[in-house]
Coordinates of C-alpha atoms and ligand atoms in Angstrom, one line a residue:
Chain A
M9 CA 104.4 157.9 53.3
S10 CA 102.0 155.0 53.2
C11 CA 101.5 153.3 56.5
I12 CA 98.9 150.7 55.6
K13 CA 97.5 149.9 52.2
C14 CA 94.5 147.6 51.5
E15 CA 93.9 146.6 47.9
H16 CA 90.7 144.9 47.0
V17 CA 90.5 143.0 50.3
T18 CA 87.8 140.6 51.1
F19 CA 87.2 138.8 54.4
S20 CA 84.9 135.8 55.0
Y21 CA 84.1 133.4 57.6
E22 CA 83.4 129.9 56.1
N23 CA 82.2 131.2 52.8
Q24 CA 80.1 134.0 54.4
V25 CA 81.6 137.1 53.0
V26 CA 81.8 139.9 55.7
V27 CA 83.8 142.5 53.9
S28 CA 84.2 142.6 50.1
D29 CA 86.5 144.3 47.8
L30 CA 87.8 147.0 50.1
S31 CA 90.5 149.3 49.1
F32 CA 92.1 152.2 51.2
Q33 CA 95.3 153.7 52.1
V34 CA 96.5 155.2 55.3
Q35 CA 99.4 157.7 55.4
A36 CA 101.8 158.1 58.3
G37 CA 100.3 160.7 60.7
D38 CA 96.6 160.1 59.7
Y39 CA 93.8 159.8 62.0
L40 CA 91.3 157.3 60.6
C41 CA 87.9 156.4 62.1
I42 CA 86.2 153.2 60.9
I43 CA 82.4 153.6 61.3
G44 CA 79.4 151.5 60.3
E45 CA 76.5 149.6 61.7
N46 CA 76.9 146.4 63.9
G47 CA 78.1 143.4 62.0
T48 CA 79.5 145.2 59.0
G49 CA 83.0 143.8 59.7
K50 CA 84.8 146.5 61.4
S51 CA 86.3 144.2 64.1
T52 CA 87.1 141.6 61.4
L53 CA 88.9 144.3 59.5
M54 CA 90.9 145.2 62.6
K55 CA 92.0 141.6 62.9
G56 CA 93.1 141.7 59.3
L57 CA 95.2 144.7 59.8
L58 CA 96.7 143.1 62.9
G59 CA 97.6 140.1 60.9
L60 CA 95.4 137.8 62.9
K61 CA 93.1 137.0 60.0
K62 CA 94.1 136.3 56.5
P63 CA 92.0 138.0 53.8
A64 CA 90.2 135.8 51.5
A65 CA 91.3 137.8 48.6
G66 CA 93.4 141.0 48.0
V67 CA 96.5 142.2 50.0
I68 CA 97.2 144.2 53.0
T69 CA 100.7 145.8 52.9
L70 CA 102.3 147.5 55.9
G71 CA 104.4 150.5 55.3
E72 CA 108.2 150.6 55.3
G73 CA 109.7 150.3 58.7
I74 CA 106.6 148.8 60.4
R75 CA 106.9 145.2 61.3
Q76 CA 103.7 143.2 61.7
N77 CA 104.2 142.8 65.5
E78 CA 104.9 146.4 65.9
V79 CA 101.3 147.5 65.4
G80 CA 99.8 148.6 68.7
Y81 CA 96.4 147.4 69.6
V82 CA 93.7 148.6 72.2
P83 CA 91.1 145.8 72.3
Q84 CA 87.5 146.1 73.5
Q85 CA 87.7 145.1 77.1
T86 CA 87.1 141.5 77.7
E87 CA 85.1 140.0 80.5
N88 CA 88.0 138.2 82.0
Q89 CA 90.0 141.3 82.7
K90 CA 87.4 142.7 85.0
D91 CA 88.8 140.6 88.0
F92 CA 92.3 140.0 86.7
P93 CA 94.9 140.4 89.5
A94 CA 97.7 142.3 87.8
S95 CA 99.3 145.7 88.6
V96 CA 99.2 148.4 86.0
W97 CA 102.9 148.1 85.7
E98 CA 102.7 144.4 84.8
V99 CA 100.0 145.1 82.2
V100 CA 101.9 148.0 80.5
L101 CA 105.2 146.1 80.6
S102 CA 103.6 143.1 78.8
G103 CA 103.4 145.4 75.8
C104 CA 107.2 145.2 75.4
L105 CA 107.3 141.5 74.7
N106 CA 107.9 142.0 70.9
S107 CA 111.2 143.6 71.4
R108 CA 112.3 140.8 73.7
G109 CA 112.1 137.9 71.4
I110 CA 112.7 134.5 73.0
L111 CA 114.7 135.9 76.0
P112 CA 112.9 135.7 79.4
G113 CA 112.3 138.6 81.6
F114 CA 112.5 142.3 80.7
G115 CA 115.6 144.4 80.5
A116 CA 116.3 148.0 81.5
K117 CA 115.4 149.1 78.0
E118 CA 111.8 147.7 78.2
K119 CA 111.3 149.1 81.8
R120 CA 112.3 152.6 80.7
L121 CA 110.0 152.4 77.7
A122 CA 107.1 151.3 80.0
E123 CA 107.8 154.2 82.4
E124 CA 107.9 156.6 79.6
K125 CA 104.6 155.6 78.2
L126 CA 103.0 155.7 81.8
K127 CA 104.2 159.2 82.2
L128 CA 103.1 160.2 78.7
L129 CA 99.5 159.1 79.5
G130 CA 99.5 160.6 82.9
I131 CA 99.0 157.3 84.8
Y132 CA 102.5 157.0 86.3
D133 CA 101.2 157.3 89.9
L134 CA 98.9 154.4 89.2
K135 CA 101.8 152.1 88.5
N136 CA 101.4 149.9 91.5
K137 CA 97.7 149.9 91.6
S138 CA 95.7 146.7 90.6
F139 CA 94.3 146.8 87.0
R140 CA 90.9 145.6 88.4
D141 CA 90.6 148.4 90.8
L142 CA 90.9 151.2 88.1
S143 CA 88.1 153.1 86.7
G144 CA 87.0 152.4 83.1
G145 CA 88.9 155.5 81.9
Q146 CA 92.2 154.7 83.7
R147 CA 91.9 151.0 82.4
Q148 CA 91.8 152.2 78.9
R149 CA 94.7 154.5 79.4
A150 CA 96.7 151.6 80.8
L151 CA 95.7 149.5 77.8
L152 CA 96.8 152.5 75.5
A153 CA 100.1 152.7 77.3
R154 CA 100.7 148.9 76.8
S155 CA 99.8 149.4 73.0
L156 CA 102.3 152.3 72.8
C157 CA 105.1 150.0 74.2
A158 CA 104.4 147.6 71.4
A159 CA 104.1 150.1 68.6
K160 CA 106.4 152.8 67.3
K161 CA 104.2 154.4 64.8
L162 CA 100.8 152.9 64.4
I163 CA 98.0 152.0 66.8
L164 CA 94.7 150.3 66.1
L165 CA 91.8 150.7 68.6
D166 CA 88.4 148.8 68.6
E167 CA 85.7 150.7 70.2
P168 CA 87.9 152.0 73.0
T169 CA 85.4 154.1 74.8
T170 CA 82.5 151.6 75.1
G171 CA 81.2 151.8 78.6
L172 CA 83.0 155.0 79.5
D173 CA 81.1 157.9 80.8
P174 CA 80.9 161.0 78.6
L175 CA 83.7 162.9 80.4
A176 CA 86.1 159.9 80.4
T177 CA 85.2 159.5 76.7
E178 CA 86.0 163.1 76.0
E179 CA 89.4 162.8 77.8
F180 CA 90.3 159.7 76.1
Y181 CA 89.7 161.2 72.6
H182 CA 91.7 164.2 73.6
L183 CA 94.5 162.1 74.5
L184 CA 94.4 160.3 71.2
L185 CA 94.4 163.6 69.3
E186 CA 97.5 164.7 71.2
L187 CA 99.3 161.4 70.4
N188 CA 98.4 161.9 66.8
K189 CA 99.2 165.5 66.5
K190 CA 102.1 165.9 68.8
H191 CA 103.8 162.5 68.6
Q192 CA 102.9 161.8 65.0
I193 CA 101.4 158.4 65.8
T194 CA 99.1 157.1 63.1
V195 CA 95.6 156.2 64.7
I196 CA 93.1 153.8 63.2
M197 CA 90.0 153.5 65.3
V198 CA 86.7 151.7 65.3
S199 CA 84.1 153.9 66.8
H200 CA 80.5 154.1 67.7
A201 CA 80.9 157.7 69.0
I202 CA 80.1 159.3 65.7
Q203 CA 80.2 162.9 67.0
E204 CA 83.7 162.6 68.3
A205 CA 84.8 160.5 65.4
L206 CA 83.8 163.2 62.9
E207 CA 85.3 166.0 65.1
H208 CA 88.8 164.5 65.5
A209 CA 89.5 162.2 62.6
D210 CA 90.8 163.4 59.4
H211 CA 89.7 160.4 57.3
I212 CA 86.6 158.2 57.5
L213 CA 86.2 154.7 56.4
Y214 CA 82.5 153.8 56.3
L215 CA 81.6 150.1 56.0
S216 CA 78.1 149.0 55.1
Q217 CA 76.5 146.0 53.5
E218 CA 76.0 147.7 50.1
S219 CA 79.1 149.9 49.7
H220 CA 82.2 151.3 51.3
F221 CA 83.2 154.9 51.6
F222 CA 86.7 156.0 52.1
G223 CA 87.9 159.6 52.1
T224 CA 88.5 162.6 54.2
T225 CA 86.0 163.7 56.8
E226 CA 84.7 166.6 55.0
N227 CA 84.1 164.4 51.8
F228 CA 82.2 162.0 53.9
M229 CA 79.9 164.6 55.2
D230 CA 79.1 165.7 51.7
S231 CA 78.8 162.3 50.2
E232 CA 75.5 160.5 49.7
A233 CA 76.5 157.6 52.0
G234 CA 77.6 160.0 54.7
R235 CA 74.4 162.0 54.6
K236 CA 72.3 158.9 54.7
F237 CA 74.3 157.5 57.6
L238 CA 74.2 160.7 59.6
G239 CA 70.5 161.2 58.8
R240 CA 69.9 157.7 60.3
M241 CA 72.0 158.5 63.3
E242 CA 69.8 161.6 64.1
E243 CA 66.5 159.8 64.0
Chain B
M1031 CA 104.6 117.0 118.2
M1032 CA 108.1 116.1 117.1
Q1033 CA 107.3 112.5 117.7
Y1034 CA 104.4 112.7 115.5
V1035 CA 106.4 114.1 112.7
T1036 CA 109.1 111.5 112.9
E1037 CA 106.5 108.7 113.0
M1038 CA 105.0 110.2 109.8
F1039 CA 108.3 110.1 108.1
S1040 CA 109.1 106.6 109.3
Y1041 CA 106.8 105.1 106.7
P1042 CA 108.2 105.1 103.2
F1043 CA 104.8 105.4 101.6
M1044 CA 104.3 108.6 103.6
V1045 CA 107.5 110.1 102.5
R1046 CA 106.7 109.1 98.8
A1047 CA 103.3 110.6 99.1
L1048 CA 104.7 113.8 100.6
V1049 CA 107.4 114.4 97.9
V1050 CA 105.1 113.7 95.1
G1051 CA 102.3 115.7 96.6
I1052 CA 104.3 118.8 97.4
L1053 CA 105.7 118.8 93.9
L1054 CA 102.4 118.2 92.3
S1055 CA 100.6 120.8 94.3
L1056 CA 103.3 123.3 93.4
C1057 CA 102.8 122.6 89.7
A1058 CA 99.1 122.6 89.9
A1059 CA 99.0 126.0 91.7
L1060 CA 101.3 127.5 89.0
L1061 CA 99.1 126.2 86.2
G1062 CA 96.0 127.0 88.1
V1063 CA 96.5 130.7 88.1
S1064 CA 96.4 130.7 84.3
L1065 CA 93.6 128.2 84.0
V1066 CA 91.4 130.0 86.5
L1067 CA 92.1 133.4 84.8
K1068 CA 91.4 132.0 81.3
R1069 CA 88.1 130.7 82.5
Y1070 CA 89.2 127.1 82.3
S1071 CA 88.6 126.1 85.9
M1072 CA 86.5 123.1 85.1
I1073 CA 89.1 121.6 82.7
G1074 CA 91.0 120.0 85.6
D1075 CA 87.8 118.3 86.6
G1076 CA 86.9 117.1 83.2
L1077 CA 90.3 115.8 82.6
S1078 CA 90.4 113.8 86.0
H1079 CA 87.2 112.0 84.9
V1080 CA 88.8 111.2 81.6
G1081 CA 91.9 110.0 83.5
F1082 CA 89.5 107.8 85.7
G1083 CA 88.1 106.3 82.7
A1084 CA 91.6 105.5 81.2
L1085 CA 92.9 104.2 84.5
A1086 CA 90.0 101.8 84.9
V1087 CA 90.3 100.6 81.3
A1088 CA 94.1 100.1 81.7
S1089 CA 93.8 98.1 84.8
A1090 CA 91.0 95.9 83.4
L1091 CA 93.3 95.1 80.4
N1092 CA 96.3 94.6 82.8
L1093 CA 98.2 97.6 81.1
A1094 CA 100.5 99.9 82.9
P1095 CA 98.1 102.6 84.1
L1096 CA 100.2 105.8 83.5
T1097 CA 101.3 104.8 80.0
V1098 CA 97.7 104.5 79.1
A1099 CA 96.3 107.5 81.1
I1100 CA 98.8 110.2 80.2
P1101 CA 98.4 110.1 76.5
V1102 CA 94.6 109.8 76.6
V1103 CA 94.3 112.8 79.0
I1104 CA 96.8 114.9 77.0
L1105 CA 94.6 114.3 73.9
A1106 CA 91.4 115.1 75.9
S1107 CA 93.0 118.2 77.1
F1108 CA 94.0 119.4 73.5
V1109 CA 90.5 118.7 72.3
L1110 CA 88.9 120.6 75.2
L1111 CA 91.1 123.6 74.8
R1112 CA 90.6 123.6 71.0
L1113 CA 86.8 123.3 71.4
N1114 CA 87.0 126.3 73.7
E1115 CA 88.8 128.3 71.1
S1116 CA 86.8 127.5 68.1
G1117 CA 83.6 128.3 69.9
K1118 CA 81.7 125.6 68.0
M1119 CA 80.6 123.9 71.1
K1120 CA 80.7 125.9 74.3
G1121 CA 83.7 124.8 76.4
D1122 CA 81.7 124.2 79.6
A1123 CA 79.2 121.9 77.7
A1124 CA 82.2 120.0 76.1
T1125 CA 83.8 119.5 79.5
A1126 CA 80.5 118.2 81.0
V1127 CA 80.1 115.8 78.1
F1128 CA 83.7 114.5 78.5
S1129 CA 83.6 114.2 82.2
T1130 CA 80.4 112.4 82.7
G1131 CA 80.9 110.2 79.6
A1132 CA 84.4 109.0 80.8
L1133 CA 83.2 108.6 84.4
A1134 CA 80.4 106.4 83.2
V1135 CA 82.8 104.3 81.0
G1136 CA 85.2 103.9 83.9
V1137 CA 82.5 102.9 86.4
M1138 CA 81.2 100.3 83.9
V1139 CA 84.7 98.8 83.2
V1140 CA 85.6 98.7 87.0
S1141 CA 82.2 97.0 87.9
M1142 CA 82.5 94.4 85.2
S1143 CA 86.2 93.5 85.8
T1144 CA 86.8 93.6 89.5
G1145 CA 83.4 94.1 91.1
M1146 CA 83.6 97.5 92.3
N1147 CA 84.1 98.7 95.9
S1148 CA 87.7 99.0 96.9
D1149 CA 89.3 99.8 93.5
L1150 CA 86.5 102.2 92.5
N1151 CA 86.8 103.8 96.0
S1152 CA 90.6 104.5 95.7
Y1153 CA 90.2 105.8 92.1
L1154 CA 87.5 108.2 93.0
F1155 CA 88.6 109.3 96.3
G1156 CA 92.4 108.6 96.1
S1157 CA 94.8 106.9 98.3
I1158 CA 98.1 107.8 99.8
L1159 CA 99.3 104.3 99.4
A1160 CA 99.1 104.6 95.7
M1161 CA 102.5 106.4 95.1
S1162 CA 105.3 104.1 93.8
K1163 CA 109.0 104.8 93.3
E1164 CA 108.3 105.4 89.7
D1165 CA 105.8 108.1 90.6
V1166 CA 108.4 109.8 92.6
A1167 CA 110.8 109.9 89.7
I1168 CA 108.2 111.1 87.3
S1169 CA 107.0 113.9 89.5
V1170 CA 110.4 115.2 90.2
V1171 CA 111.1 115.4 86.5
L1172 CA 107.7 116.9 85.8
A1173 CA 108.0 119.5 88.6
A1174 CA 111.5 120.5 87.4
A1175 CA 110.1 120.9 83.9
V1176 CA 107.1 122.9 84.9
L1177 CA 109.2 125.2 87.1
V1178 CA 111.8 125.9 84.4
L1179 CA 109.3 126.4 81.6
Y1180 CA 107.2 128.6 83.9
V1181 CA 110.1 130.9 84.9
F1182 CA 111.4 131.0 81.4
F1183 CA 108.1 131.7 79.8
Y1184 CA 106.6 133.7 82.6
N1185 CA 106.1 137.0 80.8
K1186 CA 104.7 135.3 77.7
L1187 CA 102.3 133.2 79.8
F1188 CA 101.2 136.4 81.5
A1189 CA 100.6 138.0 78.2
V1190 CA 98.7 135.1 76.8
T1191 CA 96.6 134.8 80.0
F1192 CA 95.8 138.5 80.2
D1193 CA 94.9 139.2 76.6
E1194 CA 95.4 136.5 74.0
T1195 CA 94.5 138.7 71.0
F1196 CA 97.0 141.4 72.0
A1197 CA 99.7 138.8 72.6
R1198 CA 99.1 137.3 69.2
A1199 CA 99.2 140.6 67.5
T1200 CA 102.5 141.4 69.1
G1201 CA 104.0 138.2 67.8
V1202 CA 103.7 135.9 70.8
R1203 CA 102.9 132.2 69.6
T1204 CA 99.8 131.8 71.7
G1205 CA 99.0 128.4 70.2
L1206 CA 102.3 127.1 71.5
Y1207 CA 101.8 128.4 75.1
N1208 CA 98.2 127.2 75.2
S1209 CA 99.4 123.6 74.2
L1210 CA 102.1 123.9 76.8
L1211 CA 99.5 124.6 79.4
A1212 CA 97.3 121.7 78.1
V1213 CA 100.1 119.2 78.2
L1214 CA 101.4 120.1 81.6
T1215 CA 97.9 120.3 83.2
A1216 CA 97.0 116.9 81.7
I1217 CA 100.2 115.3 83.3
V1218 CA 99.6 117.0 86.7
V1219 CA 96.1 115.8 86.8
V1220 CA 96.9 112.2 85.9
L1221 CA 99.7 112.0 88.5
G1222 CA 97.8 113.7 91.1
M1223 CA 94.5 111.9 90.8
R1224 CA 95.6 108.6 92.2
M1225 CA 96.4 110.3 95.5
M1226 CA 93.8 112.9 95.5
G1227 CA 91.1 111.0 93.7
A1228 CA 89.4 111.8 90.4
L1229 CA 86.7 113.7 92.1
L1230 CA 88.9 116.0 94.0
I1231 CA 92.2 116.6 91.9
S1232 CA 90.9 119.7 90.3
S1233 CA 90.8 121.4 93.7
L1234 CA 94.6 121.5 93.6
I1235 CA 94.3 123.6 90.6
V1236 CA 91.7 126.1 91.5
F1237 CA 91.7 126.7 95.3
P1238 CA 95.2 128.1 95.8
A1239 CA 94.6 130.4 92.7
L1240 CA 91.1 131.6 93.9
T1241 CA 92.4 132.2 97.5
S1242 CA 95.3 134.1 96.4
M1243 CA 93.4 136.3 94.0
R1244 CA 91.3 137.5 96.8
L1245 CA 94.4 138.6 98.8
F1246 CA 96.8 140.0 96.3
Q1247 CA 96.8 142.7 93.8
S1248 CA 99.6 141.8 91.4
Y1249 CA 100.1 138.8 89.2
R1250 CA 103.5 138.0 90.7
S1251 CA 102.3 138.1 94.3
V1252 CA 99.3 135.9 93.3
I1253 CA 101.6 133.4 91.8
F1254 CA 103.9 133.3 94.8
S1255 CA 101.0 133.0 97.3
S1256 CA 99.3 130.3 95.4
V1257 CA 102.4 128.2 95.4
V1258 CA 102.9 128.7 99.1
L1259 CA 99.3 128.1 99.9
A1260 CA 99.2 124.9 97.9
V1261 CA 102.2 123.5 99.6
V1262 CA 101.0 124.4 103.1
S1263 CA 97.5 123.1 102.5
F1264 CA 98.9 119.8 101.2
V1265 CA 101.2 119.2 104.1
V1266 CA 98.5 120.1 106.8
G1267 CA 95.8 118.1 104.9
M1268 CA 98.2 115.1 104.6
S1269 CA 99.0 115.2 108.3
I1270 CA 95.3 115.2 109.2
S1271 CA 94.8 112.3 106.9
F1272 CA 97.7 110.4 108.4
W1273 CA 96.6 111.0 112.1
Y1274 CA 92.8 110.7 111.7
G1275 CA 92.8 108.1 108.9
T1276 CA 90.6 110.3 106.7
P1277 CA 91.1 110.2 102.9
A1278 CA 94.1 112.3 101.8
G1279 CA 92.2 114.2 99.0
A1280 CA 89.3 115.2 101.0
S1281 CA 91.4 116.4 103.9
I1282 CA 93.5 118.5 101.6
V1283 CA 90.5 120.1 100.0
V1284 CA 88.9 120.9 103.4
V1285 CA 92.1 122.7 104.3
D1286 CA 92.1 124.5 101.1
M1287 CA 88.4 125.5 101.7
I1288 CA 89.2 126.9 105.1
F1289 CA 91.9 129.0 103.5
F1290 CA 89.6 130.1 100.9
C1291 CA 86.9 131.2 103.4
V1292 CA 89.3 133.0 105.7
S1293 CA 90.7 134.9 102.6
S1294 CA 87.2 135.8 101.4
L1295 CA 86.3 137.1 104.9
A1296 CA 89.6 139.1 104.9
A1297 CA 88.9 140.6 101.6
W1298 CA 85.4 141.4 102.6
V1299 CA 86.5 143.0 105.9
K1300 CA 89.1 145.1 104.0
E1301 CA 86.5 146.4 101.6
R1302 CA 84.2 147.6 104.4
Ligands
LIG2879 N1 84.7 134.0 64.5 C1 83.6 134.3 63.7 N2 83.1 133.2 63.0 C2 82.0 133.4 62.2 N3 81.4 134.6 61.9 C3 82.0 135.6 62.5 C4 83.0 135.5 63.5 N4 83.3 136.8 63.9 C5 82.4 137.5 63.3 N5 81.6 136.9 62.5 C6 80.6 137.4 61.6 O1 81.1 138.4 60.8 C7 80.3 139.6 60.7 C8 81.1 140.9 61.1 O2 81.5 140.8 62.4 P1 82.4 141.9 63.1 O3 82.6 141.6 64.5 O4 83.6 142.1 62.3 O5 81.4 143.2 63.0 P2 81.6 144.6 63.6 O6 81.4 145.6 62.5 O7 82.8 144.6 64.5 O8 80.3 144.7 64.6 P3 80.1 145.5 66.0 O9 79.8 147.0 65.6 O10 78.9 144.8 66.6 O11 81.4 145.3 66.7 C9 79.1 139.4 61.7 O12 77.9 139.0 60.8 C10 79.5 138.2 62.5 O13 78.3 137.4 62.8
LIG2880 MG1 83.1 144.9 66.6

C-alpha cells in the first residue's frame, strides 16, 4: 500500500529551484533515508511532505487513511528549546493536539496515548523531568514520543541525531528500527550519518544538484551515483 | 500599617491605578512567557516606543489618545512579528528601527507642540495619575478577554511557543495564534505605558517570565508563578511609589529586579 507518492515534484524559493522533477513512492512499512550534500533541498522536501510548503510543480499524495495532520515529525533541535521550561510530559502531550480539534485541554484518551508512547520509548520515568535538563539523546526520544502521539503510521525525521554522541546515535537508530520492524511504522529520515543510514534503511533517496536517485539500498550501492557519493564520503 | 493601606485606598486615582495595574500585570505576565520563549523579548519595548510616538501625535492633534495609539501599535506589532517570520530583515534590527524612529518622532512632536518637560516626562516615565474611569473599563474587558483566550487556547499556545513547525504540521493554525499574541501584546503595551512609562512597560512583560523560568521546571508552573510574581511586584512597587513619591514604573521595575536577582541566586545555589 502506498504511503506517500511524489510525482514530478519541484520546489523553489522565489524562482530559485531547489529540487526539480523528483518522483518517488514510499510503501507502508518502508524505511527510507534521504541523503545528499548540504543545500540540496532535503529539509525543503521534508517541509513539502509535511504540507508546510507547496510544490511549485507536481503533486504529493498521501496514502489512504493518512490525514495531513497525522504525519509525525521530529525536527532538528532548535535553539530556543535548549532553555525551554517544560516537563517531558507537557512536551509529549502536545503531540496529541491534532486529535483534540478546537476543544481545550486534553482528555483521558490523549493522556493514555502519551503514557503509552513514553513507555514504548523507555522514558516513562523521565515524565516529570524538565525538558531542558535532559541529555541530547533523551531529548530526541521525547520528541520522537511526541511525534508518535501525532502519527499513527508515518513519521518524518530531519537529521535527528545531529549533536548526539556515537552511543546515543546508535541507540536512537536502534529504536527507530524497532519502531519500523515491530510496530510497522513507516520511517522517512534525512540523515548525515551515512553508515547507519545504509545499514538500517531499506530505501535510499539521494538528492544532488545534477540528478536524483531513488531505489533500494542495494541498488544504490551499485549505482553510479551511489559509488560516486560513497567514494567522496570516504575521502 | 493598616492605616497606610486605608490611606492608599482613600484616593480614587490610587484605586484606579491598582485595579488597572493588577489586571495589566497579570495579562502582561501571561503573554510575556510566550514572548520571552519565542525570543520576542524586545518587541514590548519596540511597541511602547511606537505607542509613545502615537500618543504624542494624538495629543498634539487633540485626538483621543487611545483611539489613535491602539490601532497604530497593533499595526506595528503585526509588522514586527511578520518581519521576524519572513527573515527578510532581522527581527531585532527591525525592532530597533521602529523603536528609535517612533521615539524620535514623538519627542519632536511633543517639543514642538507643548514645549517638553511635564508631558514628555509623564509619557516616558509614566504617572499613576493617568488612569481614567475609561481605562478601568477597558482593562477589565481586556483582562477578561486575555484570561479566557489564554485558558481556552492554552495547549495550542504552548505548542506554538515550543515548536512552531511541529504545531503547524499537526494542523494547529499558528498564524492565528501568533496574530492573537500580537494584538493582545499591543493592547497591553498601550494601556500600560501611560502608567509605567514608555521606557519601562516592557519590564512587565519580561521580568516575571524570566524570574519564573529560573525557579520552575514545567511550563504550567512557570505560568502560574509569573502571574503571581507580576501581581506581587506591582502592588509592592505601587505602594513604594505612593509612600516615597517615586515614579510608579521605576518602583515596580526595581521590585521586579530584586525578585529576579534573588531567583538567579537561588537557581545558582541549587545548581552547586
Ligand atoms: N526560507 C528559505 N528562503 C529561501 N531560500 C531557502 C529557504 N530555505 C532554504 N533555502 C535554500 O534552499 C536550498 C535548500 O535548502 P535545504 O534547507 O532544503 O537544504 P538541506 O538539504 O536540508 O541542507 P542541509 O543538509 O544543510 O540541512 C538552499 O540553497 C537554501 O539556501
Ligand atoms: Mg536540512
